[in-house]
Amino acid sequence: MAKTLKEKLAGLIPKLREERTAILKGHGDKVISEVSVAQAFGGMRGVKGMICDTSVVEPDKGLIIRGKPILDIQDKLPEEIFWLLITGDLPSADELALFQKELKDRGEVPKYIWKVLKAMPKTSHPMAMLDTAILAMENESAFRKRYNEGMTKQEYWEPALEDAMKIIGTIHTIAAGVYRIKYKKGDLIEPSKKLDWGADYAKMMGLPPRKGQNYEMMRLYLTLHTDHEGGNVSANTCHTVGSALSDPFYAVSAGLNGLAGPLHGLANQECLNWILQTMEKFGGVPTEKQIEDYAWETLNGGKVIPGYGHAVLRVTDPRFVAFNGFGKKYLSNNPVFMTVDRVFNIVPKVLQAHGKAKNPWPNVDAGSGALLYEAGIKEFEYYTVLFSVSRSMGMLSQLVLNRALGTAITRPKSVSTDWIKGQIAG
Ligand code: CMX
């Protein structure tokens, strides 16, 4: 008989605990990283100081989830990726069906959430609406309830998983509601009993299925964005907040606030903006020379070219490759996609000549916006919400594992500029 996710984890966790204890007991003093002055001032880039087992980002390969390169699993459902992230294996067909049912069983959004969202100012950013809804839903937290009742440390992961499943079971419905409320798209659309997570999200937003093309786009989008190891702003923030034993609603809401930043999740709206500005300036799909000129104009104006560069990656992001593959299949004659593809031929050369960005290649955001736009989602500021729905899976899988393994409260040591000056002086 198929196991539930909780049963599967209950079988895995004792071994993981033993492994962590043995590593710490036998090798706790081994040094794994040093920190330079530049790293201390530079966002701790490259400092190895936290553990994340769900995925790694190899500078020369991109995202690898539990040993599987993202391009090898790009055809999976996001639900399967969540199972993979948290357990290390893909689910069997029976396990997947049971897990999808468990999510649907937790799919009811409390009525007060809709009241909160409808009471927010019309000018609220959709990310502020999503974050507020997740935070307001903290009222439902099983973790907080069990903590107050006095659960043991060994039990922390169980209500953390319950909260994680409640968030994943509802976040797509909430996000679709944010879309319909914010952009006056009409009444809310109820979740379906049958559709998978991504297709249901697209349907609840009110996107036309277009013979399944829009559902396939949404599936791909959600599958590709689930996780990007532990140090990025949203994952790291969720990790830190969760480490204080703030429950998963607090932790995910905090992580989403980080995702709202223009250098992180908000970049995908800026990216499409840049593409459309280029098209507007040149009256259609620009020539390569026009793109080159506009790229230099952007750089000389002291701005970044959104969608290019990465803190870790040093190659074309494989997730961009996956989106480009979808574009070539479904949108080969579409002007926005053609511009994205042409920009890809030109901008890396310009950034290399500019000489500042350590990585001149496209990241995930360079291509995704065009697909969303052509699916009928024309409200750019909403794009980060789609990213967030997917990334909740990464944040939550990391959080549940951290509660299972007793990860300590985060508390790196900060030092003052005077202390650094003292070190330099010797
Ligand atoms: N256009 C212009 N300049 C760029 C650039 C770009 N796309 N990418 C990097 N640079 C510049 C940096 O601004 C920095 O300049 P300063 O020295 O003047 O500060 C210099 O190159 C070195 O930066 P880096 O070490 O290569 O990159 P960082 O790790 O500091 O920053 C990132 C990474 C993503 C914030 C940066 O590449 C950027 O701003 N890109 C555009 C925004 C974007 O696409 N963000 C999406 C990120 C995806 C994600 O969140 O996963």
Short mmCIF file of C-alpha atoms and ligand atoms in Angstrom, two decimals:
data_model
loop_
_atom_site.label_atom_id
_atom_site.label_comp_id
_atom_site.label_asym_id
_atom_site.label_seq_id
_atom_site.Cartn_x
_atom_site.Cartn_y
_atom_site.Cartn_z
CA MET A 1 0.00 0.00 0.00
CA ALA A 2 1.19 3.54 -0.82
CA LYS A 3 2.74 5.46 2.04
CA THR A 4 1.71 8.98 2.99
CA LEU A 5 4.46 11.58 2.98
CA LYS A 6 4.42 11.57 6.78
CA GLU A 7 4.87 7.79 6.91
CA LYS A 8 7.67 7.95 4.38
CA LEU A 9 9.46 10.66 6.37
CA ALA A 10 8.92 8.84 9.65
CA GLY A 11 10.89 5.96 8.14
CA LEU A 12 13.71 8.19 6.89
CA ILE A 13 14.23 10.61 9.76
CA PRO A 14 15.89 8.26 12.32
CA LYS A 15 18.66 7.45 9.80
CA LEU A 16 19.17 11.11 8.96
CA ARG A 17 19.42 11.97 12.64
CA GLU A 18 21.97 9.23 13.24
CA GLU A 19 24.01 10.46 10.29
CA ARG A 20 24.02 14.06 11.53
CA THR A 21 24.95 13.03 15.06
CA ALA A 22 27.83 10.87 13.80
CA ILE A 23 29.18 13.66 11.58
CA LEU A 24 29.08 16.18 14.38
CA LYS A 25 30.56 13.80 16.95
CA GLY A 26 33.37 12.57 14.75
CA HIS A 27 34.21 15.66 12.68
CA GLY A 28 32.69 18.71 14.36
CA ASP A 29 36.03 20.56 14.39
CA LYS A 30 36.84 20.16 10.70
CA VAL A 31 37.13 23.57 8.98
CA ILE A 32 35.07 23.82 5.77
CA SER A 33 35.25 27.51 4.92
CA GLU A 34 37.23 30.67 5.51
CA VAL A 35 35.88 34.21 5.18
CA SER A 36 37.67 37.09 3.50
CA VAL A 37 37.05 40.77 4.20
CA ALA A 38 35.42 41.06 0.75
CA GLN A 39 33.00 38.24 1.61
CA ALA A 40 32.10 39.80 4.97
CA PHE A 41 31.23 43.08 3.22
CA GLY A 42 29.80 41.30 0.17
CA GLY A 43 26.72 39.44 1.32
CA MET A 44 28.75 36.43 2.57
CA ARG A 45 28.96 35.28 -1.05
CA GLY A 46 30.54 31.81 -1.22
CA VAL A 47 30.87 31.34 2.54
CA LYS A 48 29.97 27.76 3.39
CA GLY A 49 28.10 28.07 6.65
CA MET A 50 24.73 26.35 6.40
CA ILE A 51 23.39 22.93 5.42
CA CYS A 52 20.78 22.32 2.73
CA ASP A 53 20.15 18.80 1.41
CA THR A 54 17.23 19.50 -0.93
CA SER A 55 19.21 20.91 -3.85
CA VAL A 56 22.57 22.33 -4.90
CA VAL A 57 23.43 24.97 -7.48
CA GLU A 58 26.67 24.05 -9.19
CA PRO A 59 28.26 27.15 -10.78
CA ASP A 60 28.98 25.23 -13.99
CA LYS A 61 25.85 23.04 -14.09
CA GLY A 62 22.97 24.87 -12.45
CA LEU A 63 20.26 23.43 -10.28
CA ILE A 64 20.51 19.82 -9.16
CA ILE A 65 17.66 18.49 -7.02
CA ARG A 66 18.65 15.50 -4.92
CA GLY A 67 21.26 14.47 -7.48
CA LYS A 68 18.98 15.00 -10.49
CA PRO A 69 19.83 17.86 -12.90
CA ILE A 70 16.72 20.01 -13.33
CA LEU A 71 16.56 19.41 -17.09
CA ASP A 72 16.24 15.65 -16.44
CA ILE A 73 13.13 16.19 -14.32
CA GLN A 74 11.59 19.16 -16.13
CA ASP A 75 8.58 17.06 -17.22
CA LYS A 76 7.54 16.21 -13.63
CA LEU A 77 4.68 17.78 -11.69
CA PRO A 78 5.57 20.26 -8.92
CA GLU A 79 3.96 17.87 -6.42
CA GLU A 80 6.48 15.20 -7.48
CA ILE A 81 9.32 17.68 -7.09
CA PHE A 82 8.20 18.54 -3.55
CA TRP A 83 8.22 14.85 -2.65
CA LEU A 84 11.68 14.54 -4.21
CA LEU A 85 12.97 17.61 -2.34
CA ILE A 86 11.84 16.39 1.03
CA THR A 87 12.44 12.63 0.78
CA GLY A 88 15.24 12.37 -1.79
CA ASP A 89 13.15 10.13 -4.10
CA LEU A 90 10.45 10.70 -6.67
CA PRO A 91 7.09 9.33 -5.52
CA SER A 92 5.55 6.21 -7.05
CA ALA A 93 2.29 6.75 -8.96
CA ASP A 94 0.32 5.61 -5.89
CA GLU A 95 2.29 7.82 -3.51
CA LEU A 96 1.76 10.80 -5.82
CA ALA A 97 -2.00 10.19 -6.03
CA LEU A 98 -2.24 9.90 -2.24
CA PHE A 99 -0.14 13.02 -1.72
CA GLN A 100 -2.27 15.01 -4.19
CA LYS A 101 -5.37 13.88 -2.31
CA GLU A 102 -3.81 14.93 1.00
CA LEU A 103 -3.13 18.39 -0.42
CA LYS A 104 -6.68 18.70 -1.72
CA ASP A 105 -8.03 17.62 1.68
CA ARG A 106 -6.20 20.63 3.14
CA GLY A 107 -7.27 22.95 0.32
CA GLU A 108 -9.86 25.06 2.05
CA VAL A 109 -8.83 28.70 2.46
CA PRO A 110 -10.31 30.15 5.68
CA LYS A 111 -12.97 32.77 4.93
CA TYR A 112 -11.19 35.44 6.98
CA ILE A 113 -8.29 35.34 4.47
CA TRP A 114 -10.55 36.58 1.69
CA LYS A 115 -11.83 39.34 3.98
CA VAL A 116 -8.25 40.40 4.77
CA LEU A 117 -7.33 40.45 1.08
CA LYS A 118 -10.42 42.38 0.05
CA ALA A 119 -9.77 44.94 2.81
CA MET A 120 -6.27 45.76 1.54
CA PRO A 121 -5.73 48.98 -0.44
CA LYS A 122 -6.33 48.66 -4.19
CA THR A 123 -2.74 49.81 -4.72
CA SER A 124 -1.22 47.02 -2.58
CA HIS A 125 1.41 45.02 -4.41
CA PRO A 126 0.21 41.44 -5.07
CA MET A 127 3.28 40.15 -3.21
CA ALA A 128 2.23 42.16 -0.14
CA MET A 129 -1.22 40.56 -0.50
CA LEU A 130 0.15 37.02 -0.76
CA ASP A 131 2.56 37.49 2.16
CA THR A 132 -0.18 39.02 4.30
CA ALA A 133 -2.52 36.12 3.55
CA ILE A 134 0.08 33.52 4.52
CA LEU A 135 0.88 35.43 7.70
CA ALA A 136 -2.80 35.85 8.57
CA MET A 137 -3.27 32.11 8.11
CA GLU A 138 -0.80 31.57 10.97
CA ASN A 139 -4.00 31.28 12.98
CA GLU A 140 -4.25 27.74 11.54
CA SER A 141 -0.77 26.63 12.65
CA ALA A 142 -0.60 23.10 14.03
CA PHE A 143 3.02 23.79 15.02
CA ARG A 144 2.14 26.69 17.30
CA LYS A 145 -0.71 24.70 18.87
CA ARG A 146 1.44 21.63 19.53
CA TYR A 147 4.33 23.76 20.79
CA ASN A 148 2.03 25.44 23.30
CA GLU A 149 0.79 22.02 24.39
CA GLY A 150 4.39 21.04 25.10
CA MET A 151 5.56 18.70 22.32
CA THR A 152 9.09 17.25 22.45
CA LYS A 153 11.89 18.30 20.06
CA GLN A 154 11.65 14.91 18.38
CA GLU A 155 8.08 15.73 17.36
CA TYR A 156 8.70 19.20 15.87
CA TRP A 157 8.73 17.96 12.28
CA GLU A 158 5.25 16.43 12.44
CA PRO A 159 3.20 19.64 12.91
CA ALA A 160 5.78 21.47 10.73
CA LEU A 161 4.87 19.02 7.94
CA GLU A 162 1.18 19.50 8.66
CA ASP A 163 1.59 23.29 8.34
CA ALA A 164 3.69 22.82 5.19
CA MET A 165 0.93 20.75 3.60
CA LYS A 166 -1.70 23.30 4.61
CA ILE A 167 0.36 26.07 2.98
CA ILE A 168 1.02 24.08 -0.20
CA GLY A 169 -2.60 22.93 -0.29
CA THR A 170 -3.86 26.53 -0.25
CA ILE A 171 -1.17 28.90 -1.56
CA HIS A 172 -2.12 28.43 -5.22
CA THR A 173 -5.78 29.13 -4.40
CA ILE A 174 -4.81 32.22 -2.41
CA ALA A 175 -2.49 33.42 -5.17
CA ALA A 176 -5.20 32.92 -7.79
CA GLY A 177 -7.59 34.85 -5.53
CA VAL A 178 -5.04 37.67 -5.22
CA TYR A 179 -4.96 37.82 -9.02
CA ARG A 180 -8.73 37.98 -9.37
CA ILE A 181 -9.24 40.48 -6.53
CA LYS A 182 -6.36 42.78 -7.40
CA TYR A 183 -7.05 42.92 -11.13
CA LYS A 184 -10.86 42.79 -10.90
CA LYS A 185 -11.16 39.59 -12.88
CA GLY A 186 -14.52 38.65 -11.39
CA ASP A 187 -15.60 36.16 -8.72
CA LEU A 188 -13.16 33.76 -7.15
CA ILE A 189 -12.97 30.36 -8.87
CA GLU A 190 -13.24 27.30 -6.62
CA PRO A 191 -10.44 24.70 -6.61
CA SER A 192 -11.13 21.62 -8.74
CA LYS A 193 -11.34 18.11 -7.31
CA LYS A 194 -9.45 16.62 -10.24
CA LEU A 195 -6.80 18.93 -11.68
CA ASP A 196 -3.19 18.80 -10.53
CA TRP A 197 -1.71 21.70 -8.53
CA GLY A 198 -0.40 23.71 -11.49
CA ALA A 199 -3.38 23.23 -13.79
CA ASP A 200 -5.73 24.06 -10.93
CA TYR A 201 -3.80 27.27 -10.23
CA ALA A 202 -4.05 28.30 -13.90
CA LYS A 203 -7.75 27.50 -13.93
CA MET A 204 -8.44 29.40 -10.70
CA MET A 205 -6.65 32.44 -12.12
CA GLY A 206 -9.09 32.21 -15.02
CA LEU A 207 -6.52 31.49 -17.74
CA PRO A 208 -7.98 29.81 -20.82
CA PRO A 209 -6.60 26.24 -21.11
CA ARG A 210 -5.67 26.73 -24.81
CA LYS A 211 -5.82 22.99 -25.44
CA GLY A 212 -3.70 22.43 -22.36
CA GLN A 213 -0.85 24.75 -23.46
CA ASN A 214 -1.42 27.16 -20.57
CA TYR A 215 -1.66 24.31 -18.07
CA GLU A 216 1.59 22.89 -19.43
CA MET A 217 3.24 26.32 -19.18
CA MET A 218 2.12 26.65 -15.57
CA ARG A 219 3.30 23.13 -14.71
CA LEU A 220 6.72 23.86 -16.20
CA TYR A 221 6.97 27.25 -14.50
CA LEU A 222 6.10 25.82 -11.08
CA THR A 223 8.34 22.77 -11.51
CA LEU A 224 11.39 24.84 -12.42
CA HIS A 225 11.17 27.39 -9.59
CA THR A 226 10.66 25.15 -6.54
CA ASP A 227 14.11 25.34 -4.97
CA HIS A 228 17.57 26.85 -5.45
CA GLU A 229 19.58 25.55 -2.47
CA GLY A 230 19.64 27.23 0.93
CA GLY A 231 21.56 30.49 0.77
CA ASN A 232 19.38 32.62 -1.52
CA VAL A 233 17.52 35.46 0.17
CA SER A 234 14.11 33.77 0.48
CA ALA A 235 15.36 30.32 1.52
CA ASN A 236 17.89 31.79 3.91
CA THR A 237 15.30 34.12 5.48
CA CYS A 238 12.78 31.30 5.88
CA HIS A 239 15.55 29.17 7.39
CA THR A 240 16.54 31.86 9.89
CA VAL A 241 13.01 32.70 10.97
CA GLY A 242 12.11 29.00 11.25
CA SER A 243 15.25 28.37 13.31
CA ALA A 244 13.74 30.49 16.09
CA LEU A 245 10.87 27.93 16.05
CA SER A 246 8.57 30.53 14.57
CA ASP A 247 6.03 28.30 12.83
CA PRO A 248 6.04 27.66 9.05
CA PHE A 249 3.46 30.39 8.33
CA TYR A 250 5.75 33.03 9.89
CA ALA A 251 8.83 31.58 8.23
CA VAL A 252 7.40 31.27 4.71
CA SER A 253 5.79 34.68 4.84
CA ALA A 254 9.17 36.14 5.82
CA GLY A 255 10.89 34.28 2.98
CA LEU A 256 8.32 35.58 0.51
CA ASN A 257 9.03 39.13 1.63
CA GLY A 258 12.62 38.57 0.50
CA LEU A 259 11.43 37.16 -2.78
CA ALA A 260 9.63 40.47 -3.39
CA GLY A 261 12.97 42.25 -3.88
CA PRO A 262 14.03 43.49 -7.35
CA LEU A 263 17.34 41.63 -7.16
CA HIS A 264 15.60 38.34 -6.36
CA GLY A 265 12.06 37.32 -7.36
CA LEU A 266 10.90 40.68 -8.64
CA ALA A 267 13.52 40.49 -11.38
CA ASN A 268 11.21 38.51 -13.66
CA GLN A 269 8.74 41.38 -13.92
CA GLU A 270 11.62 43.79 -14.60
CA CYS A 271 12.97 41.46 -17.19
CA LEU A 272 9.86 41.34 -19.32
CA ASN A 273 9.57 45.10 -18.90
CA TRP A 274 13.01 45.48 -20.40
CA ILE A 275 12.09 43.23 -23.34
CA LEU A 276 8.86 45.13 -24.02
CA GLN A 277 10.62 48.51 -23.70
CA THR A 278 13.11 47.34 -26.32
CA MET A 279 10.27 46.32 -28.62
CA GLU A 280 8.44 49.58 -28.07
CA LYS A 281 11.53 51.66 -28.71
CA PHE A 282 12.23 49.92 -32.01
CA GLY A 283 8.63 49.31 -33.09
CA GLY A 284 8.59 45.48 -33.00
CA VAL A 285 11.14 42.70 -32.77
CA PRO A 286 14.45 44.63 -32.63
CA THR A 287 17.47 43.76 -34.74
CA GLU A 288 20.58 42.41 -33.00
CA LYS A 289 22.28 45.81 -33.48
CA GLN A 290 19.33 47.61 -31.86
CA ILE A 291 19.43 45.20 -28.89
CA GLU A 292 23.15 45.80 -28.52
CA ASP A 293 22.64 49.59 -28.51
CA TYR A 294 19.81 49.37 -25.99
CA ALA A 295 21.85 47.07 -23.73
CA TRP A 296 24.69 49.61 -23.69
CA GLU A 297 22.22 52.43 -23.06
CA THR A 298 20.91 50.50 -20.01
CA LEU A 299 24.41 49.82 -18.67
CA ASN A 300 25.64 53.36 -19.30
CA GLY A 301 22.57 54.62 -17.45
CA GLY A 302 23.91 52.79 -14.37
CA LYS A 303 21.23 50.09 -14.49
CA VAL A 304 21.49 46.30 -14.58
CA ILE A 305 20.14 44.21 -17.43
CA PRO A 306 17.49 42.15 -15.70
CA GLY A 307 17.55 38.41 -16.25
CA TYR A 308 21.31 38.26 -16.68
CA GLY A 309 23.95 37.46 -14.08
CA HIS A 310 23.80 35.32 -10.97
CA ALA A 311 25.37 35.20 -7.55
CA VAL A 312 26.40 31.55 -7.98
CA LEU A 313 25.83 30.37 -11.56
CA ARG A 314 28.53 30.81 -14.16
CA VAL A 315 26.71 29.25 -17.13
CA THR A 316 23.33 29.71 -18.85
CA ASP A 317 20.75 28.70 -16.28
CA PRO A 318 19.30 25.32 -17.34
CA ARG A 319 15.89 26.61 -16.29
CA PHE A 320 16.25 29.30 -18.97
CA VAL A 321 17.09 26.48 -21.40
CA ALA A 322 13.86 24.69 -20.41
CA PHE A 323 11.75 27.84 -20.92
CA ASN A 324 13.46 28.49 -24.23
CA GLY A 325 12.58 24.92 -25.28
CA PHE A 326 8.91 25.57 -24.44
CA GLY A 327 9.05 28.87 -26.38
CA LYS A 328 10.58 27.22 -29.42
CA LYS A 329 7.87 24.54 -29.33
CA TYR A 330 4.81 26.71 -28.79
CA LEU A 331 5.77 30.34 -29.52
CA SER A 332 8.34 30.28 -32.32
CA ASN A 333 6.58 33.06 -34.28
CA ASN A 334 5.66 35.13 -31.26
CA PRO A 335 7.33 38.59 -31.26
CA VAL A 336 7.97 38.69 -27.50
CA PHE A 337 9.56 35.25 -27.50
CA MET A 338 11.57 36.09 -30.63
CA THR A 339 12.93 39.18 -28.85
CA VAL A 340 13.87 37.14 -25.76
CA ASP A 341 15.69 34.67 -27.97
CA ARG A 342 17.51 37.43 -29.82
CA VAL A 343 18.48 39.18 -26.58
CA PHE A 344 20.04 35.87 -25.51
CA ASN A 345 22.29 36.02 -28.60
CA ILE A 346 23.48 39.54 -27.83
CA VAL A 347 23.42 40.49 -24.14
CA PRO A 348 26.05 37.99 -22.90
CA LYS A 349 28.53 39.48 -25.40
CA VAL A 350 27.70 43.01 -24.23
CA LEU A 351 28.06 42.07 -20.55
CA GLN A 352 31.38 40.38 -21.29
CA ALA A 353 32.61 43.55 -23.03
CA HIS A 354 31.28 45.64 -20.14
CA GLY A 355 33.43 43.50 -17.87
CA LYS A 356 31.65 43.83 -14.53
CA ALA A 357 29.17 40.97 -14.16
CA LYS A 358 30.91 37.76 -13.11
CA ASN A 359 28.27 35.82 -15.02
CA PRO A 360 27.10 37.27 -18.35
CA TRP A 361 24.61 34.44 -18.98
CA PRO A 362 20.81 34.43 -18.59
CA ASN A 363 19.22 33.34 -15.32
CA VAL A 364 15.75 31.82 -14.96
CA ASP A 365 14.02 35.19 -15.17
CA ALA A 366 15.31 36.06 -18.63
CA GLY A 367 12.87 33.76 -20.37
CA SER A 368 9.95 33.06 -18.08
CA GLY A 369 8.20 36.43 -18.40
CA ALA A 370 7.59 36.04 -22.14
CA LEU A 371 5.81 32.73 -21.53
CA LEU A 372 3.62 34.19 -18.79
CA TYR A 373 2.78 37.18 -20.97
CA GLU A 374 1.76 35.01 -23.87
CA ALA A 375 -0.35 32.83 -21.55
CA GLY A 376 -2.45 35.95 -20.96
CA ILE A 377 -0.92 37.19 -17.69
CA LYS A 378 -0.20 40.79 -18.62
CA GLU A 379 0.14 42.14 -15.09
CA PHE A 380 3.93 42.10 -14.62
CA GLU A 381 3.87 42.89 -10.95
CA TYR A 382 2.04 39.59 -10.42
CA TYR A 383 4.90 37.49 -11.81
CA THR A 384 6.73 37.22 -8.49
CA VAL A 385 3.59 35.71 -6.99
CA LEU A 386 3.86 32.80 -9.42
CA PHE A 387 7.51 32.40 -8.44
CA SER A 388 6.47 32.46 -4.78
CA VAL A 389 3.82 29.77 -5.13
CA SER A 390 6.47 27.46 -6.52
CA ARG A 391 9.27 28.50 -4.15
CA SER A 392 7.08 27.80 -1.12
CA MET A 393 7.83 24.13 -1.86
CA GLY A 394 11.58 24.61 -1.55
CA MET A 395 11.34 26.71 1.59
CA LEU A 396 8.95 24.27 3.25
CA SER A 397 10.87 21.12 2.36
CA GLN A 398 14.01 22.66 3.86
CA LEU A 399 12.13 23.83 6.93
CA VAL A 400 10.53 20.45 7.70
CA LEU A 401 13.89 18.70 7.39
CA ASN A 402 15.50 21.29 9.66
CA ARG A 403 12.87 20.71 12.34
CA ALA A 404 13.33 16.95 11.97
CA LEU A 405 17.09 17.20 12.36
CA GLY A 406 17.10 19.67 15.23
CA THR A 407 18.94 22.40 13.30
CA ALA A 408 20.06 25.09 15.75
CA ILE A 409 18.89 28.69 15.88
CA THR A 410 20.83 30.76 13.31
CA ARG A 411 23.31 33.13 14.95
CA PRO A 412 26.38 34.02 12.85
CA LYS A 413 28.89 36.37 14.46
CA SER A 414 28.90 39.94 13.17
CA VAL A 415 31.96 42.14 13.49
CA SER A 416 32.37 45.92 13.35
CA THR A 417 34.26 47.91 10.72
CA ASP A 418 36.71 48.89 13.47
CA TRP A 419 37.32 45.20 14.20
CA ILE A 420 38.05 44.63 10.50
CA LYS A 421 40.44 47.62 10.51
CA GLY A 422 42.20 46.06 13.49
CA GLN A 423 42.59 42.76 11.61
CA ILE A 424 44.00 44.57 8.58
CA ALA A 425 46.49 46.45 10.75
CA GLY A 426 47.56 43.04 12.09
N1 CMX B 1 23.65 43.92 -15.64
C1 CMX B 1 24.55 44.88 -15.29
N2 CMX B 1 25.46 44.75 -14.31
C2 CMX B 1 25.48 43.56 -13.67
C3 CMX B 1 24.60 42.50 -13.99
C4 CMX B 1 23.66 42.73 -15.01
N3 CMX B 1 22.75 41.83 -15.35
N4 CMX B 1 24.86 41.45 -13.18
C5 CMX B 1 25.86 41.85 -12.37
N5 CMX B 1 26.22 43.12 -12.66
C6 CMX B 1 27.20 43.95 -11.96
C7 CMX B 1 26.80 44.07 -10.51
O1 CMX B 1 25.77 45.07 -10.34
C8 CMX B 1 28.08 44.41 -9.84
O2 CMX B 1 28.34 45.78 -10.06
P1 CMX B 1 29.03 46.69 -8.91
O3 CMX B 1 30.39 46.08 -8.73
O4 CMX B 1 29.03 48.05 -9.49
O5 CMX B 1 28.19 46.56 -7.69
C9 CMX B 1 29.08 43.61 -10.68
O6 CMX B 1 28.44 43.30 -11.92
C10 CMX B 1 29.49 42.28 -10.02
O7 CMX B 1 28.30 41.58 -9.68
P2 CMX B 1 28.29 39.97 -9.64
O8 CMX B 1 29.24 39.52 -8.56
O9 CMX B 1 28.48 39.42 -10.99
O10 CMX B 1 26.78 39.68 -9.24
P3 CMX B 1 26.15 39.68 -7.79
O11 CMX B 1 26.35 38.33 -7.20
O12 CMX B 1 26.57 40.86 -6.99
O13 CMX B 1 24.61 39.90 -8.13
C11 CMX B 1 22.62 39.55 -9.32
C12 CMX B 1 23.84 38.88 -8.73
C13 CMX B 1 21.65 38.46 -9.81
C14 CMX B 1 21.91 40.36 -8.23
C15 CMX B 1 23.05 40.46 -10.49
O14 CMX B 1 23.64 39.67 -11.51
C16 CMX B 1 21.92 41.28 -11.06
O15 CMX B 1 21.62 42.37 -10.54
N6 CMX B 1 21.26 40.79 -12.18
C17 CMX B 1 20.12 41.45 -12.73
C18 CMX B 1 18.90 41.19 -11.86
C19 CMX B 1 18.44 39.74 -11.98
O16 CMX B 1 18.37 39.20 -13.07
N7 CMX B 1 18.10 39.12 -10.85
C20 CMX B 1 17.57 37.75 -10.86
C21 CMX B 1 18.33 36.85 -9.97
C22 CMX B 1 17.79 35.46 -10.07
C23 CMX B 1 17.53 34.86 -8.73
O17 CMX B 1 17.12 35.56 -7.79
O18 CMX B 1 17.67 33.64 -8.63
#
